[in-house]
Amino acid sequence: MELADVQDDLTEVLLTADQIDAKIAELARAVEADYADRDPLLVGVLKGAVMVMADFARELKMSAAMDWMAVSSYGSGTKSSGVVRILKDLDTDLHGRDVLIVEDIIDSGLTLSWLRENLLSRGAASVEIVALLRKPEAAKVHVDVRYVGFDIPNAFVVGYGLDYAERYRNLRGVGVLAPHVYS
Ligand code: 5GP
């Protein structure tokens, strides 16, 4: 689905598919350089990170295993609950692994700071984060994110994996959801 297909539901287009592609390539080059002699495990957080993971993993010019977790976040609302619950756990033993969490967006940072500690407590050798989008709010909770794609305004966005009530995930770009859709 293209941005033009849902233009009435968006107040603003933040990122086009081309801009996202270029940034994913940039992030992949940085990770390849840092992980040249390692065997990273990419951990995606369902469901939002599906698109980032699919594109980022294929863009990497090195073999990298993938695993998935599902944690609770917003439900169908638009505000972070701050409560993190594992809905689906990893299949991989993390002992000694260099984990790279692949995320769609960091908002409050609560989910990621919790997740990093959780994965480290399972014996991972390292846990770094790749996030395509970051909101300014993220600065309020300290999360050390090594690879960030774009800093975006503090608005509720959809597209490229990010949903509102399970819709818009299949949108190629990213836009700000118009209030009339959720109010
Ligand atoms: P945090 O714990 O950093 O506040 O939120 C992380 C999760 O909340 C993200 O992985 C994502 O699922 C959801 N989220 C945060 N901001 C947005 C947004 O603007 N749009 C959508 N669709 N989800 C968001």
XYZ file of C-alpha atoms and ligand atoms in Angstrom:
207
model
C 0.000 0.000 0.000
C 1.332 3.421 -0.948
C 1.088 6.668 1.047
C -1.280 8.021 -1.618
C -3.697 5.131 -0.953
C -4.366 6.374 2.600
C -3.680 10.077 2.269
C -7.003 11.046 3.890
C -6.006 9.132 7.033
C -2.689 10.955 7.425
C -1.985 14.537 8.436
C 1.616 14.378 7.282
C 3.970 12.109 5.376
C 7.140 11.657 7.408
C 9.099 9.150 5.342
C 8.768 7.724 1.872
C 9.721 4.173 0.972
C 12.864 5.462 -0.775
C 13.999 7.387 2.275
C 13.483 4.304 4.434
C 15.389 2.069 1.991
C 18.353 4.421 1.935
C 18.456 4.603 5.727
C 18.200 0.824 6.133
C 21.205 0.462 3.825
C 23.135 3.006 5.900
C 22.324 1.162 9.126
C 23.331 -2.171 7.559
C 26.736 -0.777 6.523
C 27.362 0.414 10.079
C 26.396 -2.960 11.562
C 28.513 -4.898 9.034
C 31.543 -2.841 10.023
C 30.981 -3.345 13.757
C 30.109 -7.059 13.590
C 32.595 -8.143 10.907
C 34.151 -10.884 13.023
C 31.044 -11.806 15.016
C 27.913 -13.856 14.462
C 25.035 -11.572 15.475
C 21.598 -12.808 16.400
C 18.923 -10.425 15.167
C 15.984 -10.240 17.567
C 12.822 -8.673 16.208
C 10.000 -7.431 18.342
C 6.655 -8.472 16.859
C 4.728 -7.255 15.160
C 5.966 -3.733 14.423
C 9.541 -4.707 13.567
C 8.581 -7.199 10.859
C 9.203 -4.801 7.966
C 12.418 -3.345 9.398
C 13.712 -6.835 10.119
C 12.838 -8.169 6.668
C 14.547 -5.298 4.868
C 17.458 -4.839 7.265
C 18.331 -8.552 7.420
C 18.310 -8.873 3.631
C 20.356 -5.712 3.228
C 23.136 -7.084 5.492
C 26.035 -8.526 3.523
C 26.686 -11.186 6.161
C 24.797 -14.162 7.504
C 22.697 -13.369 10.568
C 20.234 -15.580 12.415
C 16.818 -14.149 13.253
C 14.545 -14.779 16.197
C 11.373 -13.102 17.416
C 9.713 -11.955 20.594
C 6.312 -10.510 21.174
C 5.818 -8.140 24.100
C 2.788 -6.164 25.077
C 2.851 -2.493 24.167
C 0.019 -0.215 23.130
C -2.832 -2.616 22.391
C -5.186 -0.689 20.169
C -4.687 2.668 21.930
C -2.133 5.365 21.218
C -0.416 5.804 24.622
C 2.317 3.621 26.143
C 1.130 1.598 29.134
C 4.635 1.185 30.565
C 3.802 -2.434 31.331
C 5.902 -5.001 29.484
C 4.760 -8.593 29.257
C 6.270 -11.389 27.155
C 3.601 -12.787 24.857
C 5.995 -14.899 22.767
C 9.535 -15.756 23.830
C 12.704 -16.465 21.836
C 13.599 -19.987 20.665
C 17.344 -19.291 20.842
C 19.739 -19.858 23.772
C 21.369 -16.458 24.280
C 24.473 -17.611 26.184
C 27.501 -15.889 24.663
C 25.509 -14.459 21.750
C 25.908 -10.965 20.342
C 22.311 -9.850 20.182
C 21.082 -7.048 17.988
C 17.533 -6.010 18.803
C 15.821 -4.757 15.650
C 13.048 -2.317 16.502
C 10.598 -0.192 14.604
C 10.322 2.716 17.023
C 11.479 3.946 20.414
C 8.906 6.095 22.115
C 9.239 6.270 25.902
C 12.046 3.727 25.711
C 10.403 1.639 28.433
C 10.024 -1.442 26.234
C 13.599 -1.416 25.023
C 15.300 -0.698 28.313
C 13.360 -3.561 29.853
C 14.118 -5.851 26.916
C 17.841 -5.175 26.923
C 18.108 -6.021 30.632
C 15.995 -9.120 30.112
C 18.228 -10.417 27.290
C 21.449 -9.617 29.173
C 20.144 -11.544 32.183
C 19.934 -14.628 29.945
C 23.698 -14.562 29.360
C 23.992 -12.659 26.085
C 27.561 -11.455 25.491
C 26.258 -8.124 24.201
C 22.935 -6.506 23.432
C 22.781 -3.572 21.036
C 19.779 -1.926 19.421
C 18.911 -0.934 15.864
C 15.819 1.274 15.738
C 14.446 2.809 12.575
C 12.559 5.601 14.366
C 13.059 7.468 17.621
C 10.797 10.038 19.240
C 12.152 12.850 21.407
C 10.351 11.332 24.397
C 12.899 8.513 24.224
C 15.439 10.823 25.788
C 13.513 10.695 29.082
C 14.439 7.085 29.831
C 18.076 6.336 29.217
C 18.372 3.744 26.456
C 21.676 3.469 24.704
C 20.640 2.879 21.096
C 23.707 2.392 18.928
C 21.952 2.508 15.534
C 19.119 5.008 15.001
C 17.479 5.685 11.644
C 15.399 8.844 12.023
C 14.441 11.149 14.868
C 10.756 11.973 14.356
C 8.271 14.356 16.019
C 6.283 13.274 19.046
C 3.172 12.169 17.135
C 1.422 8.852 16.633
C 2.750 7.411 13.404
C 1.742 4.456 11.258
C 3.214 2.519 8.376
C 6.190 0.267 7.616
C 5.129 -2.206 10.313
C 3.561 0.299 12.701
C -0.183 -0.072 13.119
C -3.250 1.507 14.512
C -5.599 -1.324 15.588
C -3.716 -3.661 13.208
C -4.184 -1.383 10.201
C -1.547 0.469 8.145
C 1.269 -2.011 8.826
C 1.467 -2.740 5.108
C 1.945 0.915 4.194
C 5.298 1.427 2.438
C 6.055 4.804 4.006
C 5.503 6.353 7.447
C 2.974 9.073 8.224
C 1.253 10.806 11.124
C -2.194 9.321 11.740
C -5.012 11.856 11.488
C -6.960 12.304 14.771
C -10.282 11.633 12.995
C -9.175 7.996 12.581
C -8.874 7.315 16.330
C -11.143 9.857 18.006
P 7.932 2.563 24.214
O 8.023 1.483 25.234
O 9.299 2.960 23.681
O 7.147 3.733 24.704
O 7.050 2.025 23.001
C 7.507 1.032 22.181
C 6.401 0.431 21.338
O 5.229 1.229 21.328
C 6.835 0.325 19.914
O 7.548 -0.851 19.649
C 5.523 0.404 19.167
O 4.962 -0.879 19.101
C 4.670 1.282 20.045
N 4.668 2.669 19.554
C 5.331 3.723 20.063
N 5.087 4.850 19.377
C 4.248 4.497 18.370
C 3.644 5.226 17.283
O 3.834 6.433 17.067
N 2.853 4.510 16.446
C 2.613 3.184 16.608
N 1.827 2.587 15.720
N 3.162 2.463 17.620
C 3.983 3.116 18.481
